[in-house]
PDB file of C-alpha atoms in Angstrom:
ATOM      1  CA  UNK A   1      12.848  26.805 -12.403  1.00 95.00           C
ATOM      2  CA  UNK A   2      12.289  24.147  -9.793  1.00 97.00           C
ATOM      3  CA  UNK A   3      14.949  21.627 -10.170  1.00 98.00           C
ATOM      4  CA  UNK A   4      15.807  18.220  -7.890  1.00 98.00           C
ATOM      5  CA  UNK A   5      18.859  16.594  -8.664  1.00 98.00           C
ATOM      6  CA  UNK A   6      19.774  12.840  -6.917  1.00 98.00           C
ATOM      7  CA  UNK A   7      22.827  11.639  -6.081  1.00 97.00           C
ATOM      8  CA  UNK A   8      24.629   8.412  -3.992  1.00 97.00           C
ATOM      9  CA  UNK A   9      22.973   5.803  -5.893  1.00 96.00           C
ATOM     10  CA  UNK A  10      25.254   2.607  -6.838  1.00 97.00           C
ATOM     11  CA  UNK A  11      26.020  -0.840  -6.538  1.00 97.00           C
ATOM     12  CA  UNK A  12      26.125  -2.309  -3.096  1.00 98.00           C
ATOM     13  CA  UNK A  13      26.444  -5.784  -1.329  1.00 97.00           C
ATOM     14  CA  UNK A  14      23.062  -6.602   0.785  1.00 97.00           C
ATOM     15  CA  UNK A  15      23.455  -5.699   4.091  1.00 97.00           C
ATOM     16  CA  UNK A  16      25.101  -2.772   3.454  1.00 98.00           C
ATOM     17  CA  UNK A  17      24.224   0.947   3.174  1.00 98.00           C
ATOM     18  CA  UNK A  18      24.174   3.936   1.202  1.00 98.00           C
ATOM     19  CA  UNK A  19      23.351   7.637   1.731  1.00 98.00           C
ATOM     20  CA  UNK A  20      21.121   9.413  -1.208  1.00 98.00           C
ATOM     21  CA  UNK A  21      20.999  13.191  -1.273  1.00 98.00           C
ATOM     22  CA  UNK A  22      18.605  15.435  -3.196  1.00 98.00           C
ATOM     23  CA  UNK A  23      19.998  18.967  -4.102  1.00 98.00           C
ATOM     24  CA  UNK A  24      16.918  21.098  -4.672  1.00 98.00           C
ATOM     25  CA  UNK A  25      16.845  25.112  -6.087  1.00 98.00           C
ATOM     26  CA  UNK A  26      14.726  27.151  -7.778  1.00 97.00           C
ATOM     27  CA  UNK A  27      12.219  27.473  -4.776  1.00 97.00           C
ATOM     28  CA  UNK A  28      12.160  28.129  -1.237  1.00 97.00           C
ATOM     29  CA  UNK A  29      13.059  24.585   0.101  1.00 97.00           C
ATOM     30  CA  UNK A  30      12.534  25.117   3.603  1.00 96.00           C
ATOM     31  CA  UNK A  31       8.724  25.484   2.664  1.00 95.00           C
ATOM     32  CA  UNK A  32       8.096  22.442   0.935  1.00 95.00           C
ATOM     33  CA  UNK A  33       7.479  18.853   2.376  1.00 96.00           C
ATOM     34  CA  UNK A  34       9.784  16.413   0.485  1.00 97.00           C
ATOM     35  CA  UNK A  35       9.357  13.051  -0.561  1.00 98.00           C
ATOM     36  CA  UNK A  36      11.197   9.916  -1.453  1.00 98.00           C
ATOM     37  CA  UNK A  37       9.768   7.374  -4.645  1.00 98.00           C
ATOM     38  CA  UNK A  38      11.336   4.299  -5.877  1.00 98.00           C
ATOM     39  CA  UNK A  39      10.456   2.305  -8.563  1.00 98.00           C
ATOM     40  CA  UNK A  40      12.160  -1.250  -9.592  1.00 98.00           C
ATOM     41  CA  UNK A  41      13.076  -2.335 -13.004  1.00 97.00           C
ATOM     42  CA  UNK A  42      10.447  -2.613 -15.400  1.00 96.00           C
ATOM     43  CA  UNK A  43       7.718  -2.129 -12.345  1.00 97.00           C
ATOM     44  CA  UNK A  44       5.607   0.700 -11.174  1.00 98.00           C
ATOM     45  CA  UNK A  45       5.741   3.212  -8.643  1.00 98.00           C
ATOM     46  CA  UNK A  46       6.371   2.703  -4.407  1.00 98.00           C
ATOM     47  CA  UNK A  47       6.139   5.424  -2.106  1.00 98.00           C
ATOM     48  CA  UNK A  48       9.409   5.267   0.298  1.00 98.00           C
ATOM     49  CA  UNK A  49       9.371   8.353   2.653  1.00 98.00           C
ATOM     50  CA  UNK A  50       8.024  11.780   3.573  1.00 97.00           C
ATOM     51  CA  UNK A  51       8.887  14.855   5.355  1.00 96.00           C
ATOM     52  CA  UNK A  52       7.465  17.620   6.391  1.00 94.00           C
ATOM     53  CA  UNK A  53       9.048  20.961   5.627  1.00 94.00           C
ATOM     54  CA  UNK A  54      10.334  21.788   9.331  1.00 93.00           C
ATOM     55  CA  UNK A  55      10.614  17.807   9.997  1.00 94.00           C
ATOM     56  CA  UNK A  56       8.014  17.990  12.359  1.00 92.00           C
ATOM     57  CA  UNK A  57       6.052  15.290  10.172  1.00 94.00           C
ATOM     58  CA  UNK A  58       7.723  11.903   8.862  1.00 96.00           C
ATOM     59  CA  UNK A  59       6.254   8.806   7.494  1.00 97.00           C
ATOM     60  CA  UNK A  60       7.645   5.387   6.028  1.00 98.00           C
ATOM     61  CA  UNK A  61       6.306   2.411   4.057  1.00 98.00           C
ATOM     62  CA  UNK A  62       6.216  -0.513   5.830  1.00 98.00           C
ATOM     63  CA  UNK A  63       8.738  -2.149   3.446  1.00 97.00           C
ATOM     64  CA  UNK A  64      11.714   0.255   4.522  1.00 98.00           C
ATOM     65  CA  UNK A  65      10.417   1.006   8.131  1.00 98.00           C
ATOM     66  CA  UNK A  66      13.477   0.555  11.032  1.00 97.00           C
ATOM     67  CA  UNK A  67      16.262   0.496   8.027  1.00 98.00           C
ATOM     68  CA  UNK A  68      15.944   3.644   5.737  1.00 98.00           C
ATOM     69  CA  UNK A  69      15.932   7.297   7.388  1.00 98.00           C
ATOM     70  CA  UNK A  70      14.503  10.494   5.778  1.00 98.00           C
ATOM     71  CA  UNK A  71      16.217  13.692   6.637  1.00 98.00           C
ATOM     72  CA  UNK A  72      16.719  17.094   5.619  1.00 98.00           C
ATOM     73  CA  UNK A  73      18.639  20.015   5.613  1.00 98.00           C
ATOM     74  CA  UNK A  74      17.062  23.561   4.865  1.00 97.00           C
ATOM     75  CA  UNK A  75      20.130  25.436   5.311  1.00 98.00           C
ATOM     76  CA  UNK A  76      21.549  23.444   2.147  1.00 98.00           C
ATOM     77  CA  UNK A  77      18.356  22.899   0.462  1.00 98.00           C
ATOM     78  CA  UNK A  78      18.851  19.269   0.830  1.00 98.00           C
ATOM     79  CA  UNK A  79      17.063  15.960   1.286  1.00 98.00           C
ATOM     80  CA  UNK A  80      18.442  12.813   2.216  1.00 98.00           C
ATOM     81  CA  UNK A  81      17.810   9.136   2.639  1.00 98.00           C
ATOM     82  CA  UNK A  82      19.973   7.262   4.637  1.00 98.00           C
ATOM     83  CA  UNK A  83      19.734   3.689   4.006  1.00 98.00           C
ATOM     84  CA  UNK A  84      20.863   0.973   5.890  1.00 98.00           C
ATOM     85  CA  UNK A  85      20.401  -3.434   5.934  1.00 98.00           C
ATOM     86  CA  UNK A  86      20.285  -2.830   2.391  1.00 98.00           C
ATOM     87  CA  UNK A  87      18.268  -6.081   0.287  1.00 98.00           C
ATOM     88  CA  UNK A  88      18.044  -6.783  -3.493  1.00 97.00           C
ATOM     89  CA  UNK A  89      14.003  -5.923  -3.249  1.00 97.00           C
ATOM     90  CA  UNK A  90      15.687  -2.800  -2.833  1.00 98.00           C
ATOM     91  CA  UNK A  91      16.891  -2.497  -5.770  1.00 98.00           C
ATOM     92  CA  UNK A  92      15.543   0.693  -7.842  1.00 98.00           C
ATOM     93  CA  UNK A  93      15.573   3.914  -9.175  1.00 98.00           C
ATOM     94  CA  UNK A  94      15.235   6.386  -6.296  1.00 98.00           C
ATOM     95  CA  UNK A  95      13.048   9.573  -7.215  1.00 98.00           C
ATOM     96  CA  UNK A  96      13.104  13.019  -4.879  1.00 98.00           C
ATOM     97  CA  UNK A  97      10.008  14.445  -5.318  1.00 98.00           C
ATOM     98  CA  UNK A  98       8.180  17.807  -3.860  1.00 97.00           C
ATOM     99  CA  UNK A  99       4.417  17.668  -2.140  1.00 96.00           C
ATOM    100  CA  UNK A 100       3.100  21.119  -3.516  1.00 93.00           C
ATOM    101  CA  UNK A 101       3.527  22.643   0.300  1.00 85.00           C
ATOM    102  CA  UNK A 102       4.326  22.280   3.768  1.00 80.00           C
ATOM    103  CA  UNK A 103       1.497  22.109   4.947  1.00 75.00           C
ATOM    104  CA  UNK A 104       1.405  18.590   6.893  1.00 75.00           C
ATOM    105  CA  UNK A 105      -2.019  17.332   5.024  1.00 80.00           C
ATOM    106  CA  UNK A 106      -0.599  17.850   1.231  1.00 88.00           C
ATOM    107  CA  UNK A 107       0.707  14.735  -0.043  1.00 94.00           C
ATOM    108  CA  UNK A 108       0.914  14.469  -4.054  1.00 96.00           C
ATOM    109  CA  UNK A 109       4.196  15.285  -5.765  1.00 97.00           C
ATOM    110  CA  UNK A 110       4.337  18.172  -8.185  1.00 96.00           C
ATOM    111  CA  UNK A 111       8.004  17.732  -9.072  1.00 98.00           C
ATOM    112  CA  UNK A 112      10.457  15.143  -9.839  1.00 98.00           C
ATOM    113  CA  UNK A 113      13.962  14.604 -10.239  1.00 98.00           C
ATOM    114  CA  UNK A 114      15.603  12.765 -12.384  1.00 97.00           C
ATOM    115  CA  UNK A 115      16.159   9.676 -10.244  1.00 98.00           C
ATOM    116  CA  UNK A 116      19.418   7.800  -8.692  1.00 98.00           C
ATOM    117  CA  UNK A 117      19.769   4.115  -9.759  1.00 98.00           C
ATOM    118  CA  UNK A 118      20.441   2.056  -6.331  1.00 98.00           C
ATOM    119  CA  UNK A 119      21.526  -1.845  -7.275  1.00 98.00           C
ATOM    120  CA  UNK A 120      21.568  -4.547  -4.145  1.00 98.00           C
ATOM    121  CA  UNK A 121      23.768  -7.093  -5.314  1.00 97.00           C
ATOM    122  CA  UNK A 122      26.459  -9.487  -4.487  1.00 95.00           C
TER     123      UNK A 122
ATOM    124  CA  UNK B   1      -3.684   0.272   3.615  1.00 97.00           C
ATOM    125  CA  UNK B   2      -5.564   1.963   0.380  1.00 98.00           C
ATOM    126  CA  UNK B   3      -5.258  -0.117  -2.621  1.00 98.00           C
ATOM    127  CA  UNK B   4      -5.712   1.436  -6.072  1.00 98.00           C
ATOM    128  CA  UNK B   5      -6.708  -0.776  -8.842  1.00 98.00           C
ATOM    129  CA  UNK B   6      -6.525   0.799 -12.349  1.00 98.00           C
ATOM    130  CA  UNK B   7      -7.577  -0.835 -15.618  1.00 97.00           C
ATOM    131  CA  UNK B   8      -6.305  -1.384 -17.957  1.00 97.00           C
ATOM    132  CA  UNK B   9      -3.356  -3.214 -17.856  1.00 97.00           C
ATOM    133  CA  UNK B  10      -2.270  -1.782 -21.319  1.00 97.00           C
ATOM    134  CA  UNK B  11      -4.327  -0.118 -24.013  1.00 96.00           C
ATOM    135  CA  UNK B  12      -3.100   0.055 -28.027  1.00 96.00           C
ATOM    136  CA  UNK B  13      -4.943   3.385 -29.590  1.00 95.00           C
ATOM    137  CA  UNK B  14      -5.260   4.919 -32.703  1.00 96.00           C
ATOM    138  CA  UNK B  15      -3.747   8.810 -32.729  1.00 95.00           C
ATOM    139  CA  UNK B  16      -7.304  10.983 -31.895  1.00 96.00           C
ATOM    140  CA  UNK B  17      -8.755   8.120 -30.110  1.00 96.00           C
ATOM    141  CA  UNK B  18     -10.489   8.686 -26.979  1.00 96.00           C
ATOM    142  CA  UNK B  19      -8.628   7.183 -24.346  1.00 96.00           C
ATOM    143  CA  UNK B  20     -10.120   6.143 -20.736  1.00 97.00           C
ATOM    144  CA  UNK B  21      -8.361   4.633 -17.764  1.00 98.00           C
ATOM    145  CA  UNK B  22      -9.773   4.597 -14.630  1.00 98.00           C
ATOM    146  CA  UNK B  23      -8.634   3.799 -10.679  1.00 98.00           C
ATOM    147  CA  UNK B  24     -11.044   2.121  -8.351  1.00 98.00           C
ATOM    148  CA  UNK B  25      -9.547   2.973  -4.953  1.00 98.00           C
ATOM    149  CA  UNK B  26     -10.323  -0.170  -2.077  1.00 98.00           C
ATOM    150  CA  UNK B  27     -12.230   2.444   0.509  1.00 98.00           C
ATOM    151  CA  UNK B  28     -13.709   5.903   0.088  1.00 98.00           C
ATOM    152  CA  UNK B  29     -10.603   8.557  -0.582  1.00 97.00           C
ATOM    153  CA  UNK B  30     -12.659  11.458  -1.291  1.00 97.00           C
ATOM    154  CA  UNK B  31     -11.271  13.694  -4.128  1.00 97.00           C
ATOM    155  CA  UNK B  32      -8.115  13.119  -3.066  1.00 97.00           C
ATOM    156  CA  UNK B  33      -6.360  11.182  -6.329  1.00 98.00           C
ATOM    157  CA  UNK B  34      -3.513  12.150  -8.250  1.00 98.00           C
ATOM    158  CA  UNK B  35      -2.829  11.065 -11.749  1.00 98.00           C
ATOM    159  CA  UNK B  36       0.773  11.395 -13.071  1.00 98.00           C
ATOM    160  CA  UNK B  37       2.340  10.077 -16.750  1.00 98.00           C
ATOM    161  CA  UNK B  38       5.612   8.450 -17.305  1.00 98.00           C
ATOM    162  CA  UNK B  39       6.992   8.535 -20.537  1.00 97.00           C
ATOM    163  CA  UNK B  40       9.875   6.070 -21.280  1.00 94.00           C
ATOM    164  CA  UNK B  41      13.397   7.029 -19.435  1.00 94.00           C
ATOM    165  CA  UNK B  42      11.975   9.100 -18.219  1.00 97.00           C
ATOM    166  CA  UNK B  43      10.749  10.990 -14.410  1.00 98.00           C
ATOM    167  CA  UNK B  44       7.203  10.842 -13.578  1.00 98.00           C
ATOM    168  CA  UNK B  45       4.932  14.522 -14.458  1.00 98.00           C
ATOM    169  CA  UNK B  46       1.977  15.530 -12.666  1.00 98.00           C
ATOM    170  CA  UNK B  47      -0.855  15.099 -14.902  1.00 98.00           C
ATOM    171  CA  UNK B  48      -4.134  15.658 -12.886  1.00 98.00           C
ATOM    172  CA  UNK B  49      -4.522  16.589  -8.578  1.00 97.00           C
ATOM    173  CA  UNK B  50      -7.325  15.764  -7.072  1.00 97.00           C
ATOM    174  CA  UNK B  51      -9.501  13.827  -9.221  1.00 97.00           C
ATOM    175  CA  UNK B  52      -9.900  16.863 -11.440  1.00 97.00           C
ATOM    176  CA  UNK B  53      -8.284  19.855 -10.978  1.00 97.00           C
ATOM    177  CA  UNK B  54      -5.890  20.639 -14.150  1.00 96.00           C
ATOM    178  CA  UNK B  55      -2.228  21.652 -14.201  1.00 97.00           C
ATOM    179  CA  UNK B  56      -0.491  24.437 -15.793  1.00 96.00           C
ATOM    180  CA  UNK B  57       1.183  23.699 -18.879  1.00 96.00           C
ATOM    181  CA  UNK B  58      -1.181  20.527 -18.948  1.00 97.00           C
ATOM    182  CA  UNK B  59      -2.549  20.499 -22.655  1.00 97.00           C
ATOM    183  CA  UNK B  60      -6.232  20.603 -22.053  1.00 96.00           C
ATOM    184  CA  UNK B  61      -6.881  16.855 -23.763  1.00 97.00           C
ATOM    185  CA  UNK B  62      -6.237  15.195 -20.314  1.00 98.00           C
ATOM    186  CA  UNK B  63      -8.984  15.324 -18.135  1.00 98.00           C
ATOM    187  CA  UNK B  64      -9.776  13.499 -14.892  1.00 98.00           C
ATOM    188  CA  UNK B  65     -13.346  12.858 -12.785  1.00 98.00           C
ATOM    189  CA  UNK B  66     -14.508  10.847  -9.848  1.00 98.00           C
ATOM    190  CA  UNK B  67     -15.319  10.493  -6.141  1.00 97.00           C
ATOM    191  CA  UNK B  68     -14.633   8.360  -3.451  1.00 97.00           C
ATOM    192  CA  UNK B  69     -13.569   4.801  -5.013  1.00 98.00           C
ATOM    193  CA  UNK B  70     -14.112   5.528  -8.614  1.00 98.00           C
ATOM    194  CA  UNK B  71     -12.076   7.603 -10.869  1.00 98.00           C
ATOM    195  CA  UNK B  72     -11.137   8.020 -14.726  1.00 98.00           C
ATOM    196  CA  UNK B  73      -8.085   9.769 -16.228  1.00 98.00           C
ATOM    197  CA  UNK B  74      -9.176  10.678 -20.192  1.00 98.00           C
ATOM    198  CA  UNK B  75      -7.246  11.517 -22.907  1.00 97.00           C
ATOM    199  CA  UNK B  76      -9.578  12.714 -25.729  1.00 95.00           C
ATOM    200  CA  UNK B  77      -7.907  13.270 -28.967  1.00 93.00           C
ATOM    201  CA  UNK B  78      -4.572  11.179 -28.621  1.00 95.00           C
ATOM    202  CA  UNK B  79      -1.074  11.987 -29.901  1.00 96.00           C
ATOM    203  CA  UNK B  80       1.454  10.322 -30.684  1.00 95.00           C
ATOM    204  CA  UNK B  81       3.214  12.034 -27.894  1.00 96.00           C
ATOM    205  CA  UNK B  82       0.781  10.628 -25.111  1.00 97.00           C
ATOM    206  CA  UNK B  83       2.461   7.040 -25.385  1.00 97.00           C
ATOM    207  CA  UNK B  84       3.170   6.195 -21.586  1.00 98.00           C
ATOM    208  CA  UNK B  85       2.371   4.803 -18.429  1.00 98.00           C
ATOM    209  CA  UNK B  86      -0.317   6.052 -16.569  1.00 98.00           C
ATOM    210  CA  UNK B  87      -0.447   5.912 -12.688  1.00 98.00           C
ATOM    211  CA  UNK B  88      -2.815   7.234 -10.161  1.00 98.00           C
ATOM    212  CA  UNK B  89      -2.034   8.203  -6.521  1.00 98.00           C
ATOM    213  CA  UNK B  90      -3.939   8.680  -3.628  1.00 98.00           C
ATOM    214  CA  UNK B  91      -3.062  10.875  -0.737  1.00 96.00           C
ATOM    215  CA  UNK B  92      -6.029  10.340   1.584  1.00 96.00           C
ATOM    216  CA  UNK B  93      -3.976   8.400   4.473  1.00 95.00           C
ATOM    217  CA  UNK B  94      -0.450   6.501   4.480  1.00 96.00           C
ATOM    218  CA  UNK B  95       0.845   4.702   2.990  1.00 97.00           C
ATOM    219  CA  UNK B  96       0.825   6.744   0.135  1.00 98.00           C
ATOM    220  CA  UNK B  97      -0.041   4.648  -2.646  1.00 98.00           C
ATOM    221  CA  UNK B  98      -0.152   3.967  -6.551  1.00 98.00           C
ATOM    222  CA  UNK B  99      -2.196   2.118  -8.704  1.00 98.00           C
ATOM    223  CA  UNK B 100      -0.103  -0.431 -10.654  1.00 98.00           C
ATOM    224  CA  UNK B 101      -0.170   1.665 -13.978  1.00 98.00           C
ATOM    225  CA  UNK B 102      -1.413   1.761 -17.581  1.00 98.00           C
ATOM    226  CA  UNK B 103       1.394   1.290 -20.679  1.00 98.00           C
ATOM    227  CA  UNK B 104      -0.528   3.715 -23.588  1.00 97.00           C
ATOM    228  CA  UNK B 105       0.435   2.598 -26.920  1.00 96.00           C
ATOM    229  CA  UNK B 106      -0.175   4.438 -30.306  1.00 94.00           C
ATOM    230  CA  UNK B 107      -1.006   1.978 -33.236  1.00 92.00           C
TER     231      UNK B 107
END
């Protein structure tokens, strides 16, 4: 069973930063681009971040371009989003998600996890 | 950037109503439209890839069509079960983006 679980979210001052990791099992994570999705209180979904499965591909919005990195690790079957200059539009529930391959040109997400509530406040 | 526009904003229907939402994308994406559902407290699920291509464990009452800028996500036969938000996603180019979502309610 395919499973993504989130972790690092919390309360933080703007300015600061905060690390989120994504544990994944249940498939072979090294083949598998990964994603990062946010979505604010009470709105709908953004697109953060993507990654290709051997990192050879990565892409940003425009919103968290030159603060937030994407990484990964495929010896830990990890995902990670290190996020930095940190502002209250920031402020959301952080979804991992999997793109159904590795293959660079596959961008949907065919599994969630459960999300990671990230607060920007002072 | 793509911009997805889906209407409606929020639709109140009767259980075994037909339901129909549809996604007007802002430049030709081909087939290449997602649809996913959001149920409250919940994690987005992958409802529909590529503007019609089912997926397993689906139940057969959601359907999706379309080309290029015009799609439609239907739910024939609601349930009670179906009350969510609908979103579609396209995947042509990035920014990967998401139409701003359909609340489903059951009367």
């Amino acid at each position: 069973e395919v499973q993504l679980v989130e972790s690092g979210g919390g309360l933080v001052k703007p300015g600061g930063s905060l690390r989120l990791s994504c544990a994944a099992s249940g498939f072979t994570f090294s083949s598998y681009s990964m994603n990062w999705v946010r979505q604010a209180p009470g709105k709908g979904l953004e697109w953060v971040s993507s990654i290709s499965s051997s990192s050879s591909y990565i892409y940003y919005a425009d919103s968290v371009k030159g603060r937030f990195t994407i990484s990964r690790d495929n010896a830990k079957n990890s995902l990670y989003l290190q996020m930095n200059s940190l502002r209250a539009e920031d402020t959301a529930v952080y979804y991992c998600a999997r793109a159904p391959s590795g293959d660079y040109k596959e961008w949907y997400f065919d599994y969630w996890g459960q999300g990671t509530l990230v607060t920007v406040s002072s | 950037e793509i911009v997805l526009t889906q209407s409606p904003d929020f639709q109140s229907v009767t259980p075994k109503e037909k339901v129909t939402i549809t996604c007007r994308a802002s430049q030709s994406i081909g087939s290449s439209l997602h649809w996913y559902q959001q149920k409250p407290d919940q994690s987005p699920k992958l409802l529909i890839k590529y503007a019609s291509q089912s997926i397993s464990g689906v139940p057969s009452r959601f359907s999706g069509s379309g080309s290029g800028t015009d799609f439609t996500l239907t739910i024939n036969s609601l349930e009670a079960e179906d009350a969510a938000t609908y979103y579609c996603h396209q995947s042509s180019s990035f920014p990967l983006t998401f139409g701003g979502g359909t609340k489903v309610e059951i009367k």
